[in-house]
Coordinates of C-alpha atoms in Angstrom, one line a residue:
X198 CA 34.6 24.0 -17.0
X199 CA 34.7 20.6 -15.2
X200 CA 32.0 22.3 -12.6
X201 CA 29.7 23.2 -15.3
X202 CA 30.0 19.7 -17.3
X203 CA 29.4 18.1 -14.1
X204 CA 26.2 20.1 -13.5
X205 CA 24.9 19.2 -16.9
X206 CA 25.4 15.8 -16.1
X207 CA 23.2 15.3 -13.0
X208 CA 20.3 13.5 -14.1
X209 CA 17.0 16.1 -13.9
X210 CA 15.1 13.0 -12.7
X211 CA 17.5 13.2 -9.1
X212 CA 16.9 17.1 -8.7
X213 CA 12.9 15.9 -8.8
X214 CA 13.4 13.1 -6.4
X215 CA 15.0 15.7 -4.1
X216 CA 12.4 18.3 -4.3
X217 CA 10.0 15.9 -3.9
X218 CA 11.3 14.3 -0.6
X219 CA 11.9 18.2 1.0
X220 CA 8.2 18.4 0.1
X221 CA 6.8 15.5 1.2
X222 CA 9.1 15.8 4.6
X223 CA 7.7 19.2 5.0
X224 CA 4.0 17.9 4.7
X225 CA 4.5 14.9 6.7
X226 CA 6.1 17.1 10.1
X227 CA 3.5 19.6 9.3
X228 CA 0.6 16.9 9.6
X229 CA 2.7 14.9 12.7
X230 CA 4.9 16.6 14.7
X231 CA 3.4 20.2 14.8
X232 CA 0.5 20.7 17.5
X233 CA -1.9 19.8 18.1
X234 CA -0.1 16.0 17.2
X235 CA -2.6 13.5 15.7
X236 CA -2.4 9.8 15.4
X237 CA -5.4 7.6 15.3
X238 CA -7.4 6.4 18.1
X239 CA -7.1 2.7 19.4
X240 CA -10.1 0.5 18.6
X241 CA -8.6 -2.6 21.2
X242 CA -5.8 -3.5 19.3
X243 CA -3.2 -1.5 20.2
X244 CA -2.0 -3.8 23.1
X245 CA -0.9 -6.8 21.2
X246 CA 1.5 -5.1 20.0
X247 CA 2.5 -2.2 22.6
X248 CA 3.3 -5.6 25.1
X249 CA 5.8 -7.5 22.8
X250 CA 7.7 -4.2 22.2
X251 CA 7.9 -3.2 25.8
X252 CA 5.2 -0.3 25.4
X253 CA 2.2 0.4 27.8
X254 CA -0.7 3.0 28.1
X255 CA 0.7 6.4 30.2
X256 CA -2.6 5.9 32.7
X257 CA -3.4 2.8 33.5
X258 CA -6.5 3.3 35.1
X259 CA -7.9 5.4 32.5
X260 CA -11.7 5.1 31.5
X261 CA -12.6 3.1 28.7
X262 CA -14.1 5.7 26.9
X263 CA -10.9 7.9 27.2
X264 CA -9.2 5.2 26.1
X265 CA -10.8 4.1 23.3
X266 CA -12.4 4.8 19.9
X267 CA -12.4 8.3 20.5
X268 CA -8.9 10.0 21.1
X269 CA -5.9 9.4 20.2
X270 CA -2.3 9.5 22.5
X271 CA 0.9 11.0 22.3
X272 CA 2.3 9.9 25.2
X273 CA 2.9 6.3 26.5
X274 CA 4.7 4.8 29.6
X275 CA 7.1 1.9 28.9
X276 CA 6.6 -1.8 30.5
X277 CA 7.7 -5.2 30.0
X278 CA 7.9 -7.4 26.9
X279 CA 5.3 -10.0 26.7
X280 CA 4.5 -12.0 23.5
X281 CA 1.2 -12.1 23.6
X282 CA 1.1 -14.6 21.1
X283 CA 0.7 -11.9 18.1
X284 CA 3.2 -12.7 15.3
X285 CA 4.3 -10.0 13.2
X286 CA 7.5 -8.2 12.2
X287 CA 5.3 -4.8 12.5
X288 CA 6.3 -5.6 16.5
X289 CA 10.0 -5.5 15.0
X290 CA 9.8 -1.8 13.9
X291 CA 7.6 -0.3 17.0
X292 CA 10.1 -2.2 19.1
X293 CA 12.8 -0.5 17.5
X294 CA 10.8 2.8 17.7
X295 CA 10.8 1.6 21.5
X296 CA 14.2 1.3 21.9
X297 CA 15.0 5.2 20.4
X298 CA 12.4 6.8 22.7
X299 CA 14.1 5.0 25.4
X300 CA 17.2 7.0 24.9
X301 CA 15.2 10.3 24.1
X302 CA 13.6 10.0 27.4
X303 CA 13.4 6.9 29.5
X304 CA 10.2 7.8 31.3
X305 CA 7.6 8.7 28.4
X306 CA 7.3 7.6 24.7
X307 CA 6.2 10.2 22.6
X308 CA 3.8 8.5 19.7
X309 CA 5.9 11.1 17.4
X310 CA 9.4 8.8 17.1
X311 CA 7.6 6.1 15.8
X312 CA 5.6 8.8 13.3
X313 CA 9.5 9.7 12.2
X314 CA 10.2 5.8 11.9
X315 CA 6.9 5.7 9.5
X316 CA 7.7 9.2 7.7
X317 CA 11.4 8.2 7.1
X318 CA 10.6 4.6 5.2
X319 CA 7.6 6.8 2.9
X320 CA 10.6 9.4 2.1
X321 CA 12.5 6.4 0.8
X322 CA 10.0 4.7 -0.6
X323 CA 8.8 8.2 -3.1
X324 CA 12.8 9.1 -3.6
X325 CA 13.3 5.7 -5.3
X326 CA 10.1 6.1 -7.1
X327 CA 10.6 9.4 -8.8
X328 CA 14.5 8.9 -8.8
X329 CA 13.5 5.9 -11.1
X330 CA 10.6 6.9 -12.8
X331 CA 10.7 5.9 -16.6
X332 CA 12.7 8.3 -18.8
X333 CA 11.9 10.5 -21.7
X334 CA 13.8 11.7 -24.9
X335 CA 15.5 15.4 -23.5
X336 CA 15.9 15.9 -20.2
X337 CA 13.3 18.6 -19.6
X338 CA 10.9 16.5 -20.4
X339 CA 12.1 13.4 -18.1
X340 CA 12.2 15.8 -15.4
X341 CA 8.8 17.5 -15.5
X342 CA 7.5 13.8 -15.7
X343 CA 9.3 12.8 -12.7
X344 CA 8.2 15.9 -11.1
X345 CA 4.3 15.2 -12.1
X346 CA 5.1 11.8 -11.0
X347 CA 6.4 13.3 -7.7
X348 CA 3.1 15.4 -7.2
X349 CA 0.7 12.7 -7.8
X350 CA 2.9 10.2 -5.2
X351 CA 2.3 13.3 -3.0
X352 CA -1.0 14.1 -2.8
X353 CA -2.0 10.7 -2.6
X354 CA 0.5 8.5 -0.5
X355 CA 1.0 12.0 1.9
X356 CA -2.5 12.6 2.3
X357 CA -3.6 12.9 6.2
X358 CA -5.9 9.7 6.1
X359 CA -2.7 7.8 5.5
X360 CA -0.5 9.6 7.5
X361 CA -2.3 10.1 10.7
X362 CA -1.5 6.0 10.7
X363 CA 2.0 6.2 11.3
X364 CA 1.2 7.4 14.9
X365 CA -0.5 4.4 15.8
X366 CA 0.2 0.2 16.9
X367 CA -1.8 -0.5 13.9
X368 CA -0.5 -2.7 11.5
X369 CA -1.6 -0.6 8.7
X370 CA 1.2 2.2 8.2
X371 CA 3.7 -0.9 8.4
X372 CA 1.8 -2.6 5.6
X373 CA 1.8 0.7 3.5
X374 CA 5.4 1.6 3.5
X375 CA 6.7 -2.2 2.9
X376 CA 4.4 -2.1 -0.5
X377 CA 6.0 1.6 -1.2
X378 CA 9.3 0.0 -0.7
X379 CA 8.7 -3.0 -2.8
X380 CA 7.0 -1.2 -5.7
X381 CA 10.2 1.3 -5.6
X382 CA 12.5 -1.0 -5.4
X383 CA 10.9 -3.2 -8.5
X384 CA 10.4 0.3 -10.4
X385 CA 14.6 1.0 -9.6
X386 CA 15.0 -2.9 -10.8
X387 CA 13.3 -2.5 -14.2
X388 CA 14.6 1.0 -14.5
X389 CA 18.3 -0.9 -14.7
X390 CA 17.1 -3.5 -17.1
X391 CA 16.0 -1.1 -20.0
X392 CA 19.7 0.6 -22.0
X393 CA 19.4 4.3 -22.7
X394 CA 16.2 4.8 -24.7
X395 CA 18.1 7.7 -26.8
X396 CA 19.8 7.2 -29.7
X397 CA 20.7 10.6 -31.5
X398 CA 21.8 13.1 -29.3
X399 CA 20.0 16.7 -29.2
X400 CA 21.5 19.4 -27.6
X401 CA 18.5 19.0 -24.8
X402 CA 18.8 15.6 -24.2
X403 CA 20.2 14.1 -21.2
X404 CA 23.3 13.1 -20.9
X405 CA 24.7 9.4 -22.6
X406 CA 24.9 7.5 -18.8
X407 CA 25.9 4.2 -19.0
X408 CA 22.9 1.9 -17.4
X409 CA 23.9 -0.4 -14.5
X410 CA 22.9 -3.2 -14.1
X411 CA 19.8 -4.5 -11.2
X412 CA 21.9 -4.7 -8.0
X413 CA 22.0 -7.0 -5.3
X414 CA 20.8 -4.5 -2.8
X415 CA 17.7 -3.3 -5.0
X416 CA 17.1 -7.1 -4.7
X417 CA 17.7 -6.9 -1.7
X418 CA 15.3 -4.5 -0.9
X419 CA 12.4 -5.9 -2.7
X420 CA 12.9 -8.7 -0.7
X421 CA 12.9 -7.2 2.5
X422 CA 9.4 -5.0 2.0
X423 CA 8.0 -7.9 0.5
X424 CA 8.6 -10.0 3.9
X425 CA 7.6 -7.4 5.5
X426 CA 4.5 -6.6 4.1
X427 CA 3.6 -10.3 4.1
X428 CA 4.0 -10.9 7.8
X429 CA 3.0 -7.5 8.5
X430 CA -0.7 -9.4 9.2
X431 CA -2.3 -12.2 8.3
X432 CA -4.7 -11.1 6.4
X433 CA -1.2 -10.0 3.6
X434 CA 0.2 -12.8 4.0
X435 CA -1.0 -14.6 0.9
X436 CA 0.3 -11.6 -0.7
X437 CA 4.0 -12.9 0.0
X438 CA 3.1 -15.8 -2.8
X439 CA 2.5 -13.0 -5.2
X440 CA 6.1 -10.8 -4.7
X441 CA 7.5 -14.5 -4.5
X442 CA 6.3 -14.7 -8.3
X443 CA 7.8 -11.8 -9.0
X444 CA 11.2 -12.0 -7.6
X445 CA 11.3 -15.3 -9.7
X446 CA 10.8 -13.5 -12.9
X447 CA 13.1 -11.5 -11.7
X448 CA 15.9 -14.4 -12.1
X449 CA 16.0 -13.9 -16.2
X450 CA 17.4 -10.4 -15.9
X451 CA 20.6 -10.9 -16.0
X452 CA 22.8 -13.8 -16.7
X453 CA 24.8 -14.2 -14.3
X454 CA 25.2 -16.9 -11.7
X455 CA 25.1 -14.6 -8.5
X456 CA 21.8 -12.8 -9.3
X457 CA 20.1 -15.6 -10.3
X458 CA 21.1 -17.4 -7.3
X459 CA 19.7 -14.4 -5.6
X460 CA 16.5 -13.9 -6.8
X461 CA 15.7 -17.7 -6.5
X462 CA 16.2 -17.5 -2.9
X463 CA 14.7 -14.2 -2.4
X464 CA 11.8 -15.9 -3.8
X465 CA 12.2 -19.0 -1.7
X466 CA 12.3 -16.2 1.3
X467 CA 9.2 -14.4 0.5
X468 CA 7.1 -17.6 -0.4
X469 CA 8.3 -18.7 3.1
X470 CA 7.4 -16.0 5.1
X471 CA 3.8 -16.2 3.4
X472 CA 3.4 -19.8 5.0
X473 CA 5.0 -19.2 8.1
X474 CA 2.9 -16.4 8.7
X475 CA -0.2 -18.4 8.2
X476 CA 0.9 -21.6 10.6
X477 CA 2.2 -19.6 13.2
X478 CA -1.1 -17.9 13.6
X479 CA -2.4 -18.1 17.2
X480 CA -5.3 -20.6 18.0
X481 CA -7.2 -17.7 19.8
X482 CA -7.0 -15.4 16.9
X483 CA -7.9 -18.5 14.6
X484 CA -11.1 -18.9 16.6
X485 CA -11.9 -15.3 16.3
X486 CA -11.8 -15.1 12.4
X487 CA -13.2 -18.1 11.3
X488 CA -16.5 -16.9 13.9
X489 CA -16.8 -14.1 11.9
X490 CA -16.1 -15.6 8.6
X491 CA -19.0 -17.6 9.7
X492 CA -21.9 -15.8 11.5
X493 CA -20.7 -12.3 10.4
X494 CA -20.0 -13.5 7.2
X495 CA -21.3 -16.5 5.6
X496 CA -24.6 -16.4 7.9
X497 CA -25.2 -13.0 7.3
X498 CA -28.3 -11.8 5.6
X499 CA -28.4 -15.1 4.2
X500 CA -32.1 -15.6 2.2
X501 CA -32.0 -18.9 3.4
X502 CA -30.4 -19.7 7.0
X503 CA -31.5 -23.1 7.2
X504 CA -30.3 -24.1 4.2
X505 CA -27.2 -22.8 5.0
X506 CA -26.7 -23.8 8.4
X507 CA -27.3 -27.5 7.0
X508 CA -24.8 -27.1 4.6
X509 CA -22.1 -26.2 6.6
X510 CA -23.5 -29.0 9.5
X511 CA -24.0 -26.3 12.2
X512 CA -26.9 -27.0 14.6
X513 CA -29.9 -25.1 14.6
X514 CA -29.5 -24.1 18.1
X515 CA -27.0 -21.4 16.9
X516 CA -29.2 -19.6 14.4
X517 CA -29.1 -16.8 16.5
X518 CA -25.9 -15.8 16.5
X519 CA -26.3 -15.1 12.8
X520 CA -25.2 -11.7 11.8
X521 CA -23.3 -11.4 15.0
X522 CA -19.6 -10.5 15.1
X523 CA -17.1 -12.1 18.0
X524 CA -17.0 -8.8 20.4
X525 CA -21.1 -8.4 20.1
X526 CA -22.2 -8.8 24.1
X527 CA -25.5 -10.4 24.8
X528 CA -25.7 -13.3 22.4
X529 CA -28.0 -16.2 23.1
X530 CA -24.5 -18.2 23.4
X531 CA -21.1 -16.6 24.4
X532 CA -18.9 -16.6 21.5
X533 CA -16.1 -18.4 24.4
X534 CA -18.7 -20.9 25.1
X535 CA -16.8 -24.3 24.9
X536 CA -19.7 -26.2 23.4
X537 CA -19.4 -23.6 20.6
X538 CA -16.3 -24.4 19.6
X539 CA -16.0 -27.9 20.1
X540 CA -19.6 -28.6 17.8
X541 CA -18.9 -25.2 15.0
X542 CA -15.3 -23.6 15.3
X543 CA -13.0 -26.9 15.9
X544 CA -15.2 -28.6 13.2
X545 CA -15.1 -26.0 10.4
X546 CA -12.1 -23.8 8.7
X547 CA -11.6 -21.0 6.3
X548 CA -11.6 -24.2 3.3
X549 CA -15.3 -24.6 4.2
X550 CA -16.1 -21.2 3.9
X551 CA -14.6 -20.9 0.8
X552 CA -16.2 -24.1 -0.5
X553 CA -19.5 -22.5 0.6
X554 CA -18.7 -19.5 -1.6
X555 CA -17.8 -21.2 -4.4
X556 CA -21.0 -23.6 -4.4
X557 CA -23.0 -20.2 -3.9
X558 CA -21.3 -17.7 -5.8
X559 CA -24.1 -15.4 -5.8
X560 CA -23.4 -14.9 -2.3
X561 CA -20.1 -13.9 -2.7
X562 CA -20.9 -11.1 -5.3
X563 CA -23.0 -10.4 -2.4
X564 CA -20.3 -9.6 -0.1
X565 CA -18.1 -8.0 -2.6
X566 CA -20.8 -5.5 -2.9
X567 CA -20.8 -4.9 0.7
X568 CA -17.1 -4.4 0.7
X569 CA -17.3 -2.3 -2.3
X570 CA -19.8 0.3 -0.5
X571 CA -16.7 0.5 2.5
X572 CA -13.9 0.7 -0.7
X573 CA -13.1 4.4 -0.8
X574 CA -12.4 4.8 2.5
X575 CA -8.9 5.3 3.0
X576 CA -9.7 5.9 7.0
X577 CA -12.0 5.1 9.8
X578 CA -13.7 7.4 10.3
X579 CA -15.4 6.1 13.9
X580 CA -11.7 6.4 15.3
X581 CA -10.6 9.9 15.7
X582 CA -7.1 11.6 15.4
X583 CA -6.6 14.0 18.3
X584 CA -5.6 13.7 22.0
X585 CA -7.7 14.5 24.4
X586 CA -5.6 16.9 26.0
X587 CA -6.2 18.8 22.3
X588 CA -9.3 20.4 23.5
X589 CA -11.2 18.5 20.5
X590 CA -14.8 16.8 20.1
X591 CA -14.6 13.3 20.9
X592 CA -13.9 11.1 17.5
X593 CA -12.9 14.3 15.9
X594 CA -10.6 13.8 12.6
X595 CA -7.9 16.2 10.9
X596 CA -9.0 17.2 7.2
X597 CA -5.6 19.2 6.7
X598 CA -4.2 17.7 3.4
X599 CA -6.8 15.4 3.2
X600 CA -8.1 16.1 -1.0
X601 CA -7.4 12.6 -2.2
X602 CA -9.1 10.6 0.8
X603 CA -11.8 13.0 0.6
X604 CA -12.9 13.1 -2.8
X605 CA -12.1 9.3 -3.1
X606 CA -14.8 9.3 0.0
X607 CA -17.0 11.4 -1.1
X608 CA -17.3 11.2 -4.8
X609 CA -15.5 8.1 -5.8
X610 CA -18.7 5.6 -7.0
X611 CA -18.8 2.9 -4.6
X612 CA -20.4 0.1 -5.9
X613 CA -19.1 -3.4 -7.3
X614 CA -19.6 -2.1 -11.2
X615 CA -17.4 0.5 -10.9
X616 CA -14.6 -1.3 -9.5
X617 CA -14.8 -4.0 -11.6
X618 CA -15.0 -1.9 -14.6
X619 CA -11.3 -0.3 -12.9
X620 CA -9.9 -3.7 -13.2
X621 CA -11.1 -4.1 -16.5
X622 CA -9.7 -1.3 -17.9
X623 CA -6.3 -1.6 -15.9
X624 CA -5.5 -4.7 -16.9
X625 CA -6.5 -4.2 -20.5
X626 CA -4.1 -1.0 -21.2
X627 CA -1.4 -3.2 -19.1
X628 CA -1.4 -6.5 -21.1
X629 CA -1.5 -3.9 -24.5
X630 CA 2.0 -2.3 -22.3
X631 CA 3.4 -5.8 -22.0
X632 CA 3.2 -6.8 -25.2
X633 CA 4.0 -3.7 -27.1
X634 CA 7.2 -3.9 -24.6
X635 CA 7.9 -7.3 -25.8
X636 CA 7.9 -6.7 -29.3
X637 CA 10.0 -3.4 -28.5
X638 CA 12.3 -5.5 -27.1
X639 CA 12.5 -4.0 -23.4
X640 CA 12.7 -6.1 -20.2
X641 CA 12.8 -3.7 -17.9
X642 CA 8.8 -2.1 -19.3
X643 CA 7.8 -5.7 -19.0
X644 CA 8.5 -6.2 -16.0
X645 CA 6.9 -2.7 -14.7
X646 CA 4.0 -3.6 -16.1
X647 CA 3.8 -7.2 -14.4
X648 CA 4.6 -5.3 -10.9
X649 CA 1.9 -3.3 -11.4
X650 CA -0.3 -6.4 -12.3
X651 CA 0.6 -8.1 -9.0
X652 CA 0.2 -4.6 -7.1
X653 CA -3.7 -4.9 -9.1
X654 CA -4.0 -8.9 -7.8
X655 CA -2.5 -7.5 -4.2
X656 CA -5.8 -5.7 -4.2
X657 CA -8.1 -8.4 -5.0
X658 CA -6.6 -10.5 -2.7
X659 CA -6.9 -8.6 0.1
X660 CA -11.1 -7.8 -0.5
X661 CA -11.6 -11.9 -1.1
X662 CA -9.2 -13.2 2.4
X663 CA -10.9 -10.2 4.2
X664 CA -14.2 -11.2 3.5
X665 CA -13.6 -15.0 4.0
X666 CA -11.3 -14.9 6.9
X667 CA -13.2 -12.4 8.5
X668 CA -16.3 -11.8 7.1
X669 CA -18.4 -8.1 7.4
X670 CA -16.0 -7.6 10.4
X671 CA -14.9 -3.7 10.5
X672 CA -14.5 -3.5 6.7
X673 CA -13.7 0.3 6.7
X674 CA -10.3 -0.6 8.2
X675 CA -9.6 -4.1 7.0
X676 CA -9.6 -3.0 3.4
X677 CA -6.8 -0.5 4.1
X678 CA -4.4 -3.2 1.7
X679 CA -7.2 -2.9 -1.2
X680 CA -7.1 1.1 -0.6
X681 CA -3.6 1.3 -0.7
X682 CA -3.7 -1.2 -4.3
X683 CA -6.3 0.6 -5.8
X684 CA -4.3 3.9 -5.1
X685 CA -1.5 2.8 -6.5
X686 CA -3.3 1.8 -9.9
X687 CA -4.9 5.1 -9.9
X688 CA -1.4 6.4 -9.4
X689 CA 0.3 4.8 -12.2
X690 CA -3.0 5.1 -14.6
X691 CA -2.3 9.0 -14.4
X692 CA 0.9 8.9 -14.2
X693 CA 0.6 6.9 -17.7
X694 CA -1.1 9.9 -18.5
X695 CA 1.1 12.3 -18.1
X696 CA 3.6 10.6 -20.1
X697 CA 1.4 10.2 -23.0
X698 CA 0.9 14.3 -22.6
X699 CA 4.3 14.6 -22.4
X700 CA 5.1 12.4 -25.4
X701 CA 2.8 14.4 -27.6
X702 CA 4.2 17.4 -26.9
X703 CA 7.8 15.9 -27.4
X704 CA 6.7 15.0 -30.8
X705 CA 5.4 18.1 -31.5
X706 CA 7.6 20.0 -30.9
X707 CA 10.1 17.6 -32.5
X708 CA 8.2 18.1 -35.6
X709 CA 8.2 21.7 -35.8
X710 CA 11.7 21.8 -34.8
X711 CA 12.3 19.5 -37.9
X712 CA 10.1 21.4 -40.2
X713 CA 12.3 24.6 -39.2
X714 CA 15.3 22.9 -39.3
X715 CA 14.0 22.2 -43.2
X716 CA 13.6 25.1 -44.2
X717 CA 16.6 26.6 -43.0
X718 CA 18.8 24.0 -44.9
X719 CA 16.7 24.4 -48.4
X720 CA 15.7 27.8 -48.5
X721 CA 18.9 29.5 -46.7
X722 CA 18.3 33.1 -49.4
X723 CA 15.3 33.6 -47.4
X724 CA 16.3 33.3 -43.9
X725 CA 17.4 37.2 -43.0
X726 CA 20.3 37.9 -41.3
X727 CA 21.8 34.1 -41.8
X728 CA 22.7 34.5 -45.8
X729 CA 26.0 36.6 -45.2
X730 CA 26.2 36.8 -49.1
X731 CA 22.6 38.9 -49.3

């Protein structure tokens, strides 16, 4: 009796967060560790980040055109740690992934432990979602809308143009489970902050739970992905200003001293990170952005190059070197060239490029249109995804479980209307959430909803710093944070969706249940079988 009151007591929305990580799991090992073993192929900067975590190429003689671009590696030799002067905590985690191959075998690191690293922090990351996902009124329908929740996280966040990723030194995968994290974490937060949405009980419903309250180690957890998707680059960095926000919102749900103390310094940590990130950013690298914010940016297909060049003081002897990006060879002046930087690069900084935009706004638009033409890519696809020892084409790709990145590439309008109109729209239905939630008297939906508002700004931000810290500079890749944004608000729009579906049908069939329920009570002489008196 205790075994069967104990099994009607498991909430459905754990059995879908189950399923769904045996799922995923299966998809992921399917797509990674089964040969051939794909990953994606370095485009030259791998070793900033295989040095500081004691990780070096397998040959080290090997051609640049093996090497490069066109196939990717499984296995790697191991070296010695230099800094390089690249700051990141993404050199944490491959370090870490370092250290484990080391005691698998101490002669070769196989690309695939650092894939498990990757595949474990997703598994977490869509467990807390659909563990957490918003409840319903009777537990079949909370769990078939954690399990649609579950599918949708799946075919998206699982799809091979994000997981190829995790078997790579790009910063990218790193980036994408830290905002998985953070967004499950702040989903599990609000989930805590709402009290049982049920009030009569139905013999379907779930069962009465009593709702704890937003623990330290949820906060805890925010905190952490949001650090670490903040210093995970600096192009996110600015991002860490935004989770800062929200972890200080965060301080008003609940009244006690502890938490409160908590999320204050949690927001103090994130806000932190976000500046240290950007002063601790090497000179060289420095140098490198604000040239292509600047002549691959800025100077680009400018109508009016003169103009501009005056504007931002830069002599007329470097009009040449518009519409050139830093790695270009055969400039009319080496991108190194100390005269260069002393006379452009030491003089200017990102604030002058930003100034420029904002006195020329038309310009902007102009490069938000270019970025929007690169938007839908969740990939490169000039970088392909097998080994050479694979027998494949060079720059050949894996299209196994590859539906979302696909359509999204192929049929997904591209242009700057059609993204704006997103934002319009997903921002409209969420300030009509917020404030239906405020009047209803629930925290924990507010506070969804402004998550999901910052995961929308996330986006933005990263188009606008991409374009003015680096200009036109390989925008398929660097708008991997905006993909990853955008994703998530297409995630939660049908998500939104499927619990208005869901809804409907609840009140349907809540209303015929009723009607029945009627009848039965005032006309019980025509009910057969149920009058014992007939």
């Amino acid at each position: 009796m205790n075994d069967e009151a104990s099994r009607k007591r498991v909430d459905s929305r754990i059995i879908a967060a189950w399923i769904a990580l045996g799922t995923a799991a299966a998809i992921i090992v399917y797509l990674l560790f089964v040969p051939p073993v794909i990953g994606v192929a370095d485009n030259g900067d791998f070793n900033r980040v295989m040095g500081a975590a004691g990780i070096a190429y397998a040959d080290a003689q090997e051609s640049y055109a093996d090497r490069y671009f066109g196939y990717a590696h499984q296995f790697y030799h191991y070296g010695g740690f230099t800094s390089g002067g690249y700051v990141s905590t993404h050199v944490l985690l491959v370090a870490i992934a370092g250290g484990i191959g080391r005691i698998i075998d101490s002669q070769t690191f196989d690309i695939r432990v650092l894939g498990f690293c990757y595949m474990v922090l997703m598994l977490a990351a869509l467990w807390l979602l659909v563990r957490y996902a918003p409840r319903m009124r009777g537990k079949y329908l909370t769990g078939a809308a954690a399990a649609l929740v579950a599918a949708i996280g799946i075919v998206i966040f699982c799809d091979v143009g994000y997981t190829a990723y995790y078997q790579s030194f790009f910063g990218e995968p790193y980036a994408l489970v830290a905002t998985m994290l953070a967004l499950g974490a702040a989903v599990a937060i609000a989930s805590r902050v709402d009290p049982n949405l049920q009030s009569a009980k139905k013999p379907n419903d779930e069962p009465q739970q009593t709702v704890r309250p937003p623990s330290a180690w949820l906060l805890a957890l925010f905190v952490g992905a949001g650090v670490a998707l903040a210093t995970s680059k600096i192009q996110n960095a600015p991002i860490g200003f935004l989770l800062a926000l929200l972890a200080w919102r965060m301080v008003s749900l609940r009244p006690d001293k502890g938490w409160r103390l908590r999320a204050r310094v949690g927001a103090g940590i994130l806000a932190l990170s976000a500046v240290l990130m950007m002063a601790l950013a090497p000179d060289q690298l420095r140098h490198i952005n604000l040239y292509q914010s600047i002549f691959f940016g800025a100077l680009k297909d400018t109508p009016d190059l003169k103009r501009d060049m005056r504007e931002l003081g830069i002599p007329d002897k470097y009009a040449g070197l518009a519409g050139t990006n830093y790695f270009q060879k055969d400039t009319i002046v080496p991108q190194s060239d100390p005269t260069l930087r002393k006379e452009v690069l030491d003089r200017l900084s990102h604030r002058d490029i930003a100034l420029y935009y904002a006195r020329h706004p038309e310009r902007f638009v102009s490069k938000l249109e270019k970025a929007a033409e690169n938007g839908t890519s969740v990939r490169p696809y000039y970088l392909g995804n097998y080994s050479q020892s694979a027998g494949r084409e060079r720059s050949e790709l894996s299209y196994a479980f590859s539906a979302w990145s696909e359509w999204k590439h192929r049929h997904m309008p591209n242009t700057l209307a059609w993204f704006a109109a997103c934002y319009v729209v997903y921002y409209a239905l969420l300030a009509a959430w917020w404030l239906r939630s405020r009047s209803a008297g629930r925290p924990g939906a507010r506070l969804l909803a402004e998550t999901l508002a910052v995961i929308g700004a996330s986006g933005a931000m990263a188009v606008t710093v991409s374009l003015m810290g680096d200009g036109e500079a390989d925008l398929g890749k660097h708008l991997f944070m905006f993909n990853v944004c955008f994703d998530i608000m297409a995630a939660s729009a049908l998500a939104a969706a499927v619990y208005g579906l869901l809804w409907g049908i609840g009140a349907l069939a809540a209303k015929s249940g009723n009607r029945r329920h009627s009848t039965i009570i005032v006309q019980p002489g025509k009910v057969s079988g149920y009058n014992r008196e007939e």
